[in-house]
C-alpha positions as protocol buffer text, in pm:
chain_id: "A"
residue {
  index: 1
  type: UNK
  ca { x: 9162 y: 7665 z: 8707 }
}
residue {
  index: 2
  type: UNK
  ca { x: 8822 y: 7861 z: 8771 }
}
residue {
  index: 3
  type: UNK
  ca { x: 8780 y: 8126 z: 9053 }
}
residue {
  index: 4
  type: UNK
  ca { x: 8470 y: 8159 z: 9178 }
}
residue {
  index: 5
  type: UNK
  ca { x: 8507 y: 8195 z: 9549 }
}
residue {
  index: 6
  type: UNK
  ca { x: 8747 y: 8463 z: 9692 }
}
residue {
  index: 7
  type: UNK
  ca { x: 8894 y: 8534 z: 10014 }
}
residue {
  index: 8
  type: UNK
  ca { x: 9074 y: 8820 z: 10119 }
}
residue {
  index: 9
  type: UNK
  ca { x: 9279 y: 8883 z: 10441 }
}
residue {
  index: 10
  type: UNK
  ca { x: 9246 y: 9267 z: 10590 }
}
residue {
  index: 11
  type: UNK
  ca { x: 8924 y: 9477 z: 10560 }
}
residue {
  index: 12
  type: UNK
  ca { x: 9133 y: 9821 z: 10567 }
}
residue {
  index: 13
  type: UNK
  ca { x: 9179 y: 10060 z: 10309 }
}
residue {
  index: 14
  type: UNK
  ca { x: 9335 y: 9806 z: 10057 }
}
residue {
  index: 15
  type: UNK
  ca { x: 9133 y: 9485 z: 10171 }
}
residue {
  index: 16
  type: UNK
  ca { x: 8814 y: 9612 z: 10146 }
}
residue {
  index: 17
  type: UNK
  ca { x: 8886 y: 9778 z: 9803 }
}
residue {
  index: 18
  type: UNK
  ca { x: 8958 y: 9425 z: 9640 }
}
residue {
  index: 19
  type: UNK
  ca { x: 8682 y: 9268 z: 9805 }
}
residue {
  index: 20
  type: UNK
  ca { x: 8479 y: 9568 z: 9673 }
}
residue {
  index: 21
  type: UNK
  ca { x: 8551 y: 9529 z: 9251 }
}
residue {
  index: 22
  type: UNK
  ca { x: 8598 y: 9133 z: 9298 }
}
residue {
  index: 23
  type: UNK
  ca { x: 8213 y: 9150 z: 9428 }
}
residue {
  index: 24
  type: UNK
  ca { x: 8090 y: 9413 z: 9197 }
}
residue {
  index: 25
  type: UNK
  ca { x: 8257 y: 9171 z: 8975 }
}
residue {
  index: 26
  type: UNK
  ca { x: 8009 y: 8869 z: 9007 }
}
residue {
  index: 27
  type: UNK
  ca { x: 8277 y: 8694 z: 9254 }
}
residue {
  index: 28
  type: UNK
  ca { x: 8168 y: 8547 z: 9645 }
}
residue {
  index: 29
  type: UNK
  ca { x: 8396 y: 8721 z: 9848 }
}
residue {
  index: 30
  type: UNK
  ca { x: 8442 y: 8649 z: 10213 }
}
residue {
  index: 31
  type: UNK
  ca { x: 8668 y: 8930 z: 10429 }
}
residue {
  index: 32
  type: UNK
  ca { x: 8883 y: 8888 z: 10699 }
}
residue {
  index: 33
  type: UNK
  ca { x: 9016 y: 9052 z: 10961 }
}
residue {
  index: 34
  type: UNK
  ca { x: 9146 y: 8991 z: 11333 }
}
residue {
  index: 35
  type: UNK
  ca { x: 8824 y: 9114 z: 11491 }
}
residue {
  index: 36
  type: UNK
  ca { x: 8451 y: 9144 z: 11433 }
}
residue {
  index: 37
  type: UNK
  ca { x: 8477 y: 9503 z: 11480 }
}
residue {
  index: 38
  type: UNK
  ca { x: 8720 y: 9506 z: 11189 }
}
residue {
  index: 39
  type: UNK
  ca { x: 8523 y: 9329 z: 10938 }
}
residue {
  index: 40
  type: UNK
  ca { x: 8266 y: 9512 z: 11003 }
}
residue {
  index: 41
  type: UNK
  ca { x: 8371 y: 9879 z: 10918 }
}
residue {
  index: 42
  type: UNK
  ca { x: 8524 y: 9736 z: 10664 }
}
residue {
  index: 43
  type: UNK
  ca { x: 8161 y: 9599 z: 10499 }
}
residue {
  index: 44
  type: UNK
  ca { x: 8027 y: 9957 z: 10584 }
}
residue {
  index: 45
  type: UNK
  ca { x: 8316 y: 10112 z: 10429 }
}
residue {
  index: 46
  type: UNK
  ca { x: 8233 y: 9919 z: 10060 }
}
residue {
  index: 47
  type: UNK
  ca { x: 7809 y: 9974 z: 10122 }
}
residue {
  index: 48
  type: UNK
  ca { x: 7937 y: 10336 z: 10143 }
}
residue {
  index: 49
  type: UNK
  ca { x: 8190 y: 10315 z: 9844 }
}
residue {
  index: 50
  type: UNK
  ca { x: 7881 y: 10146 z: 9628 }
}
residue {
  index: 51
  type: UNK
  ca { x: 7662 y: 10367 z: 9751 }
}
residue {
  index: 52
  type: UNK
  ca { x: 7946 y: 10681 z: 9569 }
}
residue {
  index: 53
  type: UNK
  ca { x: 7925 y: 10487 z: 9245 }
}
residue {
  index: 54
  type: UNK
  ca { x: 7563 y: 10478 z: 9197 }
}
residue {
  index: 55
  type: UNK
  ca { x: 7506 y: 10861 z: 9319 }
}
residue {
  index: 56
  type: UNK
  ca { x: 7772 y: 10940 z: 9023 }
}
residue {
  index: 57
  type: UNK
  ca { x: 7633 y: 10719 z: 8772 }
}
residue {
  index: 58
  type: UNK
  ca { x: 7883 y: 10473 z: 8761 }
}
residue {
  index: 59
  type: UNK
  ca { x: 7712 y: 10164 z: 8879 }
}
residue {
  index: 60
  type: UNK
  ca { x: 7306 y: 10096 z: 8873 }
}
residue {
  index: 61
  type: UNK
  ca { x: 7135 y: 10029 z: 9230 }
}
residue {
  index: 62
  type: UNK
  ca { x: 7083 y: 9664 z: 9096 }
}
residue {
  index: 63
  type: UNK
  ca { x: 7447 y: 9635 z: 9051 }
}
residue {
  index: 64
  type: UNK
  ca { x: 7506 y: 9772 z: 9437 }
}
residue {
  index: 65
  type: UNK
  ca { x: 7277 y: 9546 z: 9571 }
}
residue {
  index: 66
  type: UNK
  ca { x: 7410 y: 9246 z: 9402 }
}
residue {
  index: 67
  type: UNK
  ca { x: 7777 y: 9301 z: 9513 }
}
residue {
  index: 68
  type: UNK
  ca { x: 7687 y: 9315 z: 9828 }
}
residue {
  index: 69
  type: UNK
  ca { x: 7478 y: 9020 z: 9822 }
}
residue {
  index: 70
  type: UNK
  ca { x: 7806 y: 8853 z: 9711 }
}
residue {
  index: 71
  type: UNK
  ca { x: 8027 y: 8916 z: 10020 }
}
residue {
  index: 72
  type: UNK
  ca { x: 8038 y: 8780 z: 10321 }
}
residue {
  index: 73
  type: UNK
  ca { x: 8229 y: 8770 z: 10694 }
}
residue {
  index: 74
  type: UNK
  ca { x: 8475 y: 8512 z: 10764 }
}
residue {
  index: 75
  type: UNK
  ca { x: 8573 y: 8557 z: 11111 }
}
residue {
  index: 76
  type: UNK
  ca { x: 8820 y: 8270 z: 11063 }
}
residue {
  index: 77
  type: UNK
  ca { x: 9050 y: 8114 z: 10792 }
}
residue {
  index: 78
  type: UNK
  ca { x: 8847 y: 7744 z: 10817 }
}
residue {
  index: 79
  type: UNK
  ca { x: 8574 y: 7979 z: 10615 }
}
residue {
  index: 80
  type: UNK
  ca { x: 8834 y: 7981 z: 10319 }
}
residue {
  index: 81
  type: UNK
  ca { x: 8822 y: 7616 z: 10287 }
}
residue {
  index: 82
  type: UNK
  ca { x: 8623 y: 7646 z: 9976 }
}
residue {
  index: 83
  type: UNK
  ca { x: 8800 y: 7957 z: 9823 }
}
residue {
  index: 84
  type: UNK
  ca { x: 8999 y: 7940 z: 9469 }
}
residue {
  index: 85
  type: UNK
  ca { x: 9169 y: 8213 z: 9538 }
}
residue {
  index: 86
  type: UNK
  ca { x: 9241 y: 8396 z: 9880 }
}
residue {
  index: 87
  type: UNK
  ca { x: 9478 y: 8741 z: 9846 }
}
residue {
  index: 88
  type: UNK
  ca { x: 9645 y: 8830 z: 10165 }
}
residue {
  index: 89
  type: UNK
  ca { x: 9610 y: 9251 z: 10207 }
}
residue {
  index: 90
  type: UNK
  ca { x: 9815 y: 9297 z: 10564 }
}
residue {
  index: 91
  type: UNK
  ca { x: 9987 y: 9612 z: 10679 }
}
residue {
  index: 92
  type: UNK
  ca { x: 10333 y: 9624 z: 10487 }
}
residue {
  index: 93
  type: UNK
  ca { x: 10536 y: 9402 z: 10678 }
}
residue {
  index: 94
  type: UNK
  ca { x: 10708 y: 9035 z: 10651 }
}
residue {
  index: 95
  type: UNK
  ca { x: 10661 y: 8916 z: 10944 }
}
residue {
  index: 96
  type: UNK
  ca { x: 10293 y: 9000 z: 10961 }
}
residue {
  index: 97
  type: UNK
  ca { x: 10280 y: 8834 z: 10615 }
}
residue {
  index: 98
  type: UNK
  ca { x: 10443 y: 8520 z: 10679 }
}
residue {
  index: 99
  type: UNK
  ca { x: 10267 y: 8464 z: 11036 }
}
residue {
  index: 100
  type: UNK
  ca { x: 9935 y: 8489 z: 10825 }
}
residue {
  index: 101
  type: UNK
  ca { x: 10068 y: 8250 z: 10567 }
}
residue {
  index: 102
  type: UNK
  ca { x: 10175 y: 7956 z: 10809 }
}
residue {
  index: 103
  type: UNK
  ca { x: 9806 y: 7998 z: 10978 }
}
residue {
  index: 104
  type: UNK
  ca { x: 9606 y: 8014 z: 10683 }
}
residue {
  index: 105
  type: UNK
  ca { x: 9757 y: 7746 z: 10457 }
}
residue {
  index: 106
  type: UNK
  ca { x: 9666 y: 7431 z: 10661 }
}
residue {
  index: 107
  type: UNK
  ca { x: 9252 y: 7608 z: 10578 }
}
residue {
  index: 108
  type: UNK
  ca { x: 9275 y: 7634 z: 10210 }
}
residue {
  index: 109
  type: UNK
  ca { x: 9204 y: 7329 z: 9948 }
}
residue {
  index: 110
  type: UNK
  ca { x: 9472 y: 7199 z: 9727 }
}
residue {
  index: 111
  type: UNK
  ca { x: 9421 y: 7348 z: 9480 }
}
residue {
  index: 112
  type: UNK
  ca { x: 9368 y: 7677 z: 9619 }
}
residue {
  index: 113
  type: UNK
  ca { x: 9611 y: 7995 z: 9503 }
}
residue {
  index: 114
  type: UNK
  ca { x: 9752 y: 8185 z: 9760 }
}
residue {
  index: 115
  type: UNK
  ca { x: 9781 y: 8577 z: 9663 }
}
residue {
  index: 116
  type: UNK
  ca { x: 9978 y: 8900 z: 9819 }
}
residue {
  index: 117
  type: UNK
  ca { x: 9873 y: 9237 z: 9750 }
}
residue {
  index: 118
  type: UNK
  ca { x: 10254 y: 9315 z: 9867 }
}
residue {
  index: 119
  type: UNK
  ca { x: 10337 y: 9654 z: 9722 }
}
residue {
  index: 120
  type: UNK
  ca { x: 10746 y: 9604 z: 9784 }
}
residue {
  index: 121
  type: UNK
  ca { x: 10795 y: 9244 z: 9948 }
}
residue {
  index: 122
  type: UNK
  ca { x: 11014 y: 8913 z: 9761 }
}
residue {
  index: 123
  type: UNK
  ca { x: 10755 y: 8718 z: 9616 }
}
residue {
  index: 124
  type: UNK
  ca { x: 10990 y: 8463 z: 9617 }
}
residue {
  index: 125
  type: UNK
  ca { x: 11044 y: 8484 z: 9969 }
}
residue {
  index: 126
  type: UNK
  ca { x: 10709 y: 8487 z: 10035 }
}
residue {
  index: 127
  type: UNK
  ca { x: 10617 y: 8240 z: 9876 }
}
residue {
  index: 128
  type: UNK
  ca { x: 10880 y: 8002 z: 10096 }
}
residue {
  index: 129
  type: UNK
  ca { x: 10653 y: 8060 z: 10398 }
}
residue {
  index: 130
  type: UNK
  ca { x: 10373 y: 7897 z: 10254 }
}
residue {
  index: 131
  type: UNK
  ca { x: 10289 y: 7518 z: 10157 }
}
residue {
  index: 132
  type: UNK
  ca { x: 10222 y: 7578 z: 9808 }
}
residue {
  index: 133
  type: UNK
  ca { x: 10517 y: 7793 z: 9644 }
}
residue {
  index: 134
  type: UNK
  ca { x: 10376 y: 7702 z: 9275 }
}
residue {
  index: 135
  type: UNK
  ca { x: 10028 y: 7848 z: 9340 }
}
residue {
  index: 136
  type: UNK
  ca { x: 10196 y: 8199 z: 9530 }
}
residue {
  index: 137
  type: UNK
  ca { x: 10205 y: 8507 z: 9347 }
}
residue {
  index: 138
  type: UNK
  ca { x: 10198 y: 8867 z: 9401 }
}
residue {
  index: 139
  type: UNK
  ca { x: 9858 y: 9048 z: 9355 }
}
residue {
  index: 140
  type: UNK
  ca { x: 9931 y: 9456 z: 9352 }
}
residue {
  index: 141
  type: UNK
  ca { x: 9632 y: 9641 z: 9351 }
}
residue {
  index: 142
  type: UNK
  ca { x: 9676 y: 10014 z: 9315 }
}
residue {
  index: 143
  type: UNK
  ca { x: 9474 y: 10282 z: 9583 }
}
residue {
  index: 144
  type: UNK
  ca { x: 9204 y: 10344 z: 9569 }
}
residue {
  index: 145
  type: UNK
  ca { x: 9111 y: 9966 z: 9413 }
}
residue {
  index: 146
  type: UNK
  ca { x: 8763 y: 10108 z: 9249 }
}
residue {
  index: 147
  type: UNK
  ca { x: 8882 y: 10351 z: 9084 }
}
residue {
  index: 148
  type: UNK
  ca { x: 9265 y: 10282 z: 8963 }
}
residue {
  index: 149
  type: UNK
  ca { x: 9268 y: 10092 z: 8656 }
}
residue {
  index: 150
  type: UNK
  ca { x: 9581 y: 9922 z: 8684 }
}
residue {
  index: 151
  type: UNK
  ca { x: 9697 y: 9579 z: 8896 }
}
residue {
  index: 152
  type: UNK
  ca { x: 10066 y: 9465 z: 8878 }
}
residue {
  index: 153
  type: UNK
  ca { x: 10138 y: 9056 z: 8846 }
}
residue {
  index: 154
  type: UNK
  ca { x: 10403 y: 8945 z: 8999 }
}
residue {
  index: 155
  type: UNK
  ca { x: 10548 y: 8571 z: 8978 }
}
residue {
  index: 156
  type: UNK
  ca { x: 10808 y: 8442 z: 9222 }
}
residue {
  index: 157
  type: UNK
  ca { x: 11080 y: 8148 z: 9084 }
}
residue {
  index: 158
  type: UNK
  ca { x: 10807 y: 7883 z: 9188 }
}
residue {
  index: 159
  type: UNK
  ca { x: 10478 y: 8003 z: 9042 }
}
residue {
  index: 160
  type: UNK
  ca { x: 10347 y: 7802 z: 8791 }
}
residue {
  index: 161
  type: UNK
  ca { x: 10226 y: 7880 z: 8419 }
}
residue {
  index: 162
  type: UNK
  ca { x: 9844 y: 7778 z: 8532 }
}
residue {
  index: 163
  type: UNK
  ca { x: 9863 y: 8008 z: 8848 }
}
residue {
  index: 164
  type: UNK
  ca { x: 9991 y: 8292 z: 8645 }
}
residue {
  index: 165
  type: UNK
  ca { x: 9660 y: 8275 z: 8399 }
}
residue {
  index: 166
  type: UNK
  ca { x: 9460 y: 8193 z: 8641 }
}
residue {
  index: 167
  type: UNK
  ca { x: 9468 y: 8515 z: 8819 }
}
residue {
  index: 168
  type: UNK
  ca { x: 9567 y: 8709 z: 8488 }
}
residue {
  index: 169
  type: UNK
  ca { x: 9196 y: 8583 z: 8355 }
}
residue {
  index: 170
  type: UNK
  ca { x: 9094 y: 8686 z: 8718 }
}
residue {
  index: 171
  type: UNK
  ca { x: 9242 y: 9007 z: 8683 }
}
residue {
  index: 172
  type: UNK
  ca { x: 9111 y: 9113 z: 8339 }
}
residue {
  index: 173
  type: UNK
  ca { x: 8760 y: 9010 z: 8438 }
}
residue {
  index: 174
  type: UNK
  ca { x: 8780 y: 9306 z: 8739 }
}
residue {
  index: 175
  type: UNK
  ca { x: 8796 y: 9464 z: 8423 }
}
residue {
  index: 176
  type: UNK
  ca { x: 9183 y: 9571 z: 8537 }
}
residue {
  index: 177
  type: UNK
  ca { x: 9479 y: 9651 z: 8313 }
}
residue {
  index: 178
  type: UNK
  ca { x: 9771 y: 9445 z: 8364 }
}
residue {
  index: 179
  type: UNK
  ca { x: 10111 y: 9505 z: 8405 }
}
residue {
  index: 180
  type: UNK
  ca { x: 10389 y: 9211 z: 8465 }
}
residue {
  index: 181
  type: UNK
  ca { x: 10671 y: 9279 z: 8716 }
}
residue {
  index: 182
  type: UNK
  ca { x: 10979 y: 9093 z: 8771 }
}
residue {
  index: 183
  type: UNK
  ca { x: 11048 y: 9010 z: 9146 }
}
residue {
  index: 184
  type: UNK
  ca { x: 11278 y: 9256 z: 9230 }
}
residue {
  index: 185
  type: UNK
  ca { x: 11215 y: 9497 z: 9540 }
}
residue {
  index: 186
  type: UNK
  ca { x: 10881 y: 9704 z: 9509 }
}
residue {
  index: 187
  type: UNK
  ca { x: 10845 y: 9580 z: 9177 }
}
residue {
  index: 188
  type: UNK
  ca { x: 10712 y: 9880 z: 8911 }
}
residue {
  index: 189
  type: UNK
  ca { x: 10496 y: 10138 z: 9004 }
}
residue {
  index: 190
  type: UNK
  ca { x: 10672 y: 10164 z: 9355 }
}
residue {
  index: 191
  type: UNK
  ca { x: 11021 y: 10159 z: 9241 }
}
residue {
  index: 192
  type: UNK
  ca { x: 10938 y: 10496 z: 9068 }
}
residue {
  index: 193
  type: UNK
  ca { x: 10692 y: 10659 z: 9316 }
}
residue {
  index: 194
  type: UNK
  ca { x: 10864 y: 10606 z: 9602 }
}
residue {
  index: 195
  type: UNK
  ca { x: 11171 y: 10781 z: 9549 }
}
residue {
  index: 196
  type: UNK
  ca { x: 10995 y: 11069 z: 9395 }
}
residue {
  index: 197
  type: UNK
  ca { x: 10830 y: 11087 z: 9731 }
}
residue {
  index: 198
  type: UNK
  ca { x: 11096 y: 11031 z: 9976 }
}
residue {
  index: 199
  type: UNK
  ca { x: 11268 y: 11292 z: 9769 }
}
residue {
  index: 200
  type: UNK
  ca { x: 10991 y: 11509 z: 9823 }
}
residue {
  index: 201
  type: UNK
  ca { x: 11094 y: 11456 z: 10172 }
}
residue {
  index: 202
  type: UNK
  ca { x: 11423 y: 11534 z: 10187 }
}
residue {
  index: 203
  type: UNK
  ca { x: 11375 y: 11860 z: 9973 }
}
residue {
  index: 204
  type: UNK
  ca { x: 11106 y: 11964 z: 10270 }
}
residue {
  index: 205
  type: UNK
  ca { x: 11368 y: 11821 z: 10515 }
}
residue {
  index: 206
  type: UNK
  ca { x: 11682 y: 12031 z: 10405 }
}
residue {
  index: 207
  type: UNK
  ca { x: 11438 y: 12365 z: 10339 }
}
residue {
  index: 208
  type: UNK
  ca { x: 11415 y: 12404 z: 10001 }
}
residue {
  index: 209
  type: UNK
  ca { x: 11039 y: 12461 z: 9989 }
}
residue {
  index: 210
  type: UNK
  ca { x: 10771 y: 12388 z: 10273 }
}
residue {
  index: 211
  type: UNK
  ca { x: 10493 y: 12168 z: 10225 }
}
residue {
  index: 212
  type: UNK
  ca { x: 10287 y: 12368 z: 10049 }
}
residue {
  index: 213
  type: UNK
  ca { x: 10513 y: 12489 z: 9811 }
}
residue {
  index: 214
  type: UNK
  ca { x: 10612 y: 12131 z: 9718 }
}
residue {
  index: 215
  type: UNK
  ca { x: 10299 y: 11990 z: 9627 }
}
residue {
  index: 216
  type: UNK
  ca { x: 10194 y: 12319 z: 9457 }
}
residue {
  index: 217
  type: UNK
  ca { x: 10462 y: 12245 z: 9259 }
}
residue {
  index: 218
  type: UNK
  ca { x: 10460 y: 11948 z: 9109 }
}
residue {
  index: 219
  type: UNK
  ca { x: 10081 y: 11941 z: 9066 }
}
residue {
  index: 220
  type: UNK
  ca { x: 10100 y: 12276 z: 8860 }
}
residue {
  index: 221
  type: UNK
  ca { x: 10470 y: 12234 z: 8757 }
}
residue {
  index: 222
  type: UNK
  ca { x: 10449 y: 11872 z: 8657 }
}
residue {
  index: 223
  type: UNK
  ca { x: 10053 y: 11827 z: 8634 }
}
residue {
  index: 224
  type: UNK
  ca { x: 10033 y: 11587 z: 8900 }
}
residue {
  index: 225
  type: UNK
  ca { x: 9689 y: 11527 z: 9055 }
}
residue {
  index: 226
  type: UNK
  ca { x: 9821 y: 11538 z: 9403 }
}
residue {
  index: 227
  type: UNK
  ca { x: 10187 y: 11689 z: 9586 }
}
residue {
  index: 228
  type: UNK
  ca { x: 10402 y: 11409 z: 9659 }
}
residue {
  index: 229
  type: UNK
  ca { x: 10379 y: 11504 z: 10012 }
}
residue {
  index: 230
  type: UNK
  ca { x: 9995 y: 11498 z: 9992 }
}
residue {
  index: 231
  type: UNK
  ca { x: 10011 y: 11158 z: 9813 }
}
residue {
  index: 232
  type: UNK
  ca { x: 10227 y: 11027 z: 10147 }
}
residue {
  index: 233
  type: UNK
  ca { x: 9993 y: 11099 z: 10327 }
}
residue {
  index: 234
  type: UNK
  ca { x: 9709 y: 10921 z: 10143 }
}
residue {
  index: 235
  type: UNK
  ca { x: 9904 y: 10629 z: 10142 }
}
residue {
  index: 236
  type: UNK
  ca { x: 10056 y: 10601 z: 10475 }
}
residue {
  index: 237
  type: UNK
  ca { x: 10372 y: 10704 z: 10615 }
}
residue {
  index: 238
  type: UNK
  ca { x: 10413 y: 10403 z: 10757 }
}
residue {
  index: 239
  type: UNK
  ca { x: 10376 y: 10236 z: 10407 }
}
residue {
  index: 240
  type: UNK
  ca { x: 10589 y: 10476 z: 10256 }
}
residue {
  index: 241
  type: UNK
  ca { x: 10859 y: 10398 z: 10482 }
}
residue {
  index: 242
  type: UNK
  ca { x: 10831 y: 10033 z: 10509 }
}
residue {
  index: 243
  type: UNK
  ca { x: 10825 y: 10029 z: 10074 }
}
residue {
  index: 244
  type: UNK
  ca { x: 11156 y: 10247 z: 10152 }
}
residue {
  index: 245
  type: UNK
  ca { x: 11361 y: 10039 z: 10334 }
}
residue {
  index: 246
  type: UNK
  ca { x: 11260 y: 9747 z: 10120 }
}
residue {
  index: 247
  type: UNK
  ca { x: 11448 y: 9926 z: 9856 }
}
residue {
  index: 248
  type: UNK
  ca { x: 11724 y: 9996 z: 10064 }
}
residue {
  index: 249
  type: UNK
  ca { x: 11808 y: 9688 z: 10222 }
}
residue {
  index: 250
  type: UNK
  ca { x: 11725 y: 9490 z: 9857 }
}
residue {
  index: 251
  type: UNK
  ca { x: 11906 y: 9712 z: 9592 }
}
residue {
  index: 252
  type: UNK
  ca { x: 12225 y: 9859 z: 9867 }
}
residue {
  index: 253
  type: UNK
  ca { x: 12212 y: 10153 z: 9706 }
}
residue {
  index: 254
  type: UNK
  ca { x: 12264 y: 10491 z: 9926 }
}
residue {
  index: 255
  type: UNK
  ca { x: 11996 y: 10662 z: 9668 }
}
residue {
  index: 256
  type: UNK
  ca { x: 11673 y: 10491 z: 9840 }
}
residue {
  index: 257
  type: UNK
  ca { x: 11802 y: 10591 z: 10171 }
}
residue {
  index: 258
  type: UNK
  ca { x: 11487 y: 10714 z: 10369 }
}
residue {
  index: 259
  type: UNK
  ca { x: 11443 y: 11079 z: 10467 }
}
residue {
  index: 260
  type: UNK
  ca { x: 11512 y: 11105 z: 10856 }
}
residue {
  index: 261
  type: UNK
  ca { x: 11225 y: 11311 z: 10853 }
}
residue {
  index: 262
  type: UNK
  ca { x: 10995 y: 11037 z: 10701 }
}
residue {
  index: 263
  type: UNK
  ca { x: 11137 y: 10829 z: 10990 }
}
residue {
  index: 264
  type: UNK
  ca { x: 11061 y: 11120 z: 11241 }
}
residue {
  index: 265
  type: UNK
  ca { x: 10719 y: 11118 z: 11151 }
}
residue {
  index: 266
  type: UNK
  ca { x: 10643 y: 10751 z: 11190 }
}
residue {
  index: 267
  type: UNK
  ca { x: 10805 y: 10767 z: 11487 }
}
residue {
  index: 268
  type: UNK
  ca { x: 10598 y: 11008 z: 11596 }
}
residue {
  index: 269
  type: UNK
  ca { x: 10284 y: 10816 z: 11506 }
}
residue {
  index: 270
  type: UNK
  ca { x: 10230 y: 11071 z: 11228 }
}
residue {
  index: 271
  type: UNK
  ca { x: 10119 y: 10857 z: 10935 }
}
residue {
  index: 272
  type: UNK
  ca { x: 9857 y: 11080 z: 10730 }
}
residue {
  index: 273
  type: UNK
  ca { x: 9510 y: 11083 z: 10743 }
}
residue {
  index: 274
  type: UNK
  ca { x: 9450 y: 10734 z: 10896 }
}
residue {
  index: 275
  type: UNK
  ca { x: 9588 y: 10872 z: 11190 }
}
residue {
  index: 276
  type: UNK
  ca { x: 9442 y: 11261 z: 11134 }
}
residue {
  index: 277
  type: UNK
  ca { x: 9801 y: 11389 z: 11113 }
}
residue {
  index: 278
  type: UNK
  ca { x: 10120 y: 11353 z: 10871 }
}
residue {
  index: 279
  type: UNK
  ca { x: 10273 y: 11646 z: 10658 }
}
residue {
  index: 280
  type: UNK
  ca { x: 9919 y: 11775 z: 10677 }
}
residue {
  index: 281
  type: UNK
  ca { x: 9669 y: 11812 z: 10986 }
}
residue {
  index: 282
  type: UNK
  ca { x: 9333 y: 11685 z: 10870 }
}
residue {
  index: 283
  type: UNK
  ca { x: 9158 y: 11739 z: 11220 }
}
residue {
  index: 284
  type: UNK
  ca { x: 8976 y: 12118 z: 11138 }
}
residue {
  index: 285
  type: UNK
  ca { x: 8764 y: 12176 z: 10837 }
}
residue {
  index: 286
  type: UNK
  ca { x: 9058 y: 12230 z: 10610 }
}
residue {
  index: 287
  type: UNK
  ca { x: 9409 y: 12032 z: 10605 }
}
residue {
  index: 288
  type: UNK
  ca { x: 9689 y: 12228 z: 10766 }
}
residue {
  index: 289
  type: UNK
  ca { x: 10073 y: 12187 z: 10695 }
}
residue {
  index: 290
  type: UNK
  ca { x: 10241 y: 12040 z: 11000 }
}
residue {
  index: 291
  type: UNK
  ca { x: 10592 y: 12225 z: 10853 }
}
């Protein structure tokens, strides 16, 4: 099938990054979010991301201007009706997921394809909460969407052979490099990073090095672009948890275990820069380790 129209569920960090290549792209995008409010920063936060690209040459003004010509609000999931494709970009959790799923479906055509941008969650299983199992698949965008390169595909037992190149052809036109999963807990890229990170964790956690000396060295020690404890925080702690004890709880295996300091901070409403505070404080001029 041919996707024109997209939808995409969640104007946050992830949302709006999907909604920003698929309209740089030449797709109509509509974005979603509970509120107005939401929707909203989300819009400002792509004009702002376009407006990046053409100050560093990587995108003309014309090209701005027509992306953002090709999204649009939708306040509510009856404005998917006409979507090919809608990708669902929630916070990391099933429940949210699934509640979304059972609401939207009854909205979307027939023919429609129902995406995840899960980076850990059963497509399989997700794919059971919906009314159209064959035409579910998992969507994995990387962070930041404009700039990384690469998107994972993921097919649960149900998705079909036309879904699968539908959104591959989708995918390569965002001018993305592919990589196919298997459905097994937090698929490729996160089955690797994670545990790195939650290592990273534990090594801060038992006093081996603080958090300074940790990322200094595995960015100068391993040439990584960021510390893995710097990275956490760019993602989320929250995220990092939840993509954790998805591991945990899918494989039974004591090694993904997650740091009880990685719990502590959640806990403690320390999730990295979304919320100003995490292994670093980002609330002065300068980030400050919180250890």
């Amino acid at each position: 099938m041919q996707i024109n129209k997209v939808g995409v569920i969640g104007a946050g960090q992830m949302g709006n990054g999907i909604a920003h290549v698929c309209a740089l792209a030449g797709f109509q995008v509509l974005l979603n979010d509970v509120s107005k409010d939401k929707i909203e920063a989300g819009l400002a936060t792509i004009n702002g991301n376009l407006s990046r690209q053409v100050k560093s040459g990587k995108i003309t003004e014309a090209q701005r201007d027509g992306a953002l010509k090709n999204i649009g609000a939708a306040p509510s999931y009856e404005d998917f009706g006409a979507c090919d494709l809608v990708i669902e970009s929630a916070v990391e959790d099933e429940a949210v997921k699934r509640k979304i799923f059972t609401a939207v479906c009854p909205h979307l055509s027939d023919t429609a394809v129902l995406g995840t941008n899960t980076s850990s969650i059963s497509i399989t299983r997700l794919a059971a909460s919906t009314d159209r199992p064959e035409k579910f698949m998992g969507i994995h965008f990387m962070n930041p969407v404009p700039l990384m390169e690469l998107v994972e595909l993921i097919r649960g037992i149900a998705t079909d052979e036309q879904t699968f190149n539908s959104v591959k052809e989708f995918s390569l036109h965002l001018k993305k490099t592919i990589a196919v999963a298997e459905d097994f807990p937090a698929f490729i890229v996160n089955r690797i990073l994670m545990p790195m990170i939650n290592e990273a964790v534990y090594t801060l956690y038992e006093g081996v090095g603080n958090v300074e000396a940790i990322d200094l060295s595995m960015k100068l020690g391993a040439h990584h672009p960021m510390g893995p404890l710097e990275l956490a925080d760019f993602i989320g702690l929250d995220t990092c948890l939840s993509i954790m004890q998805v591991l945990y709880e899918g494989l039974a295996d004591s090694k993904y275990r997650p740091c009880p300091l990685l719990v502590k901070y959640v806990e403690a409403g320390w999730l990295g820069r979304k919320t100003n505070r995490g292994f670093y404080d980002y609330r002065g001029e300068k980030p400050v380790p919180t250890r």
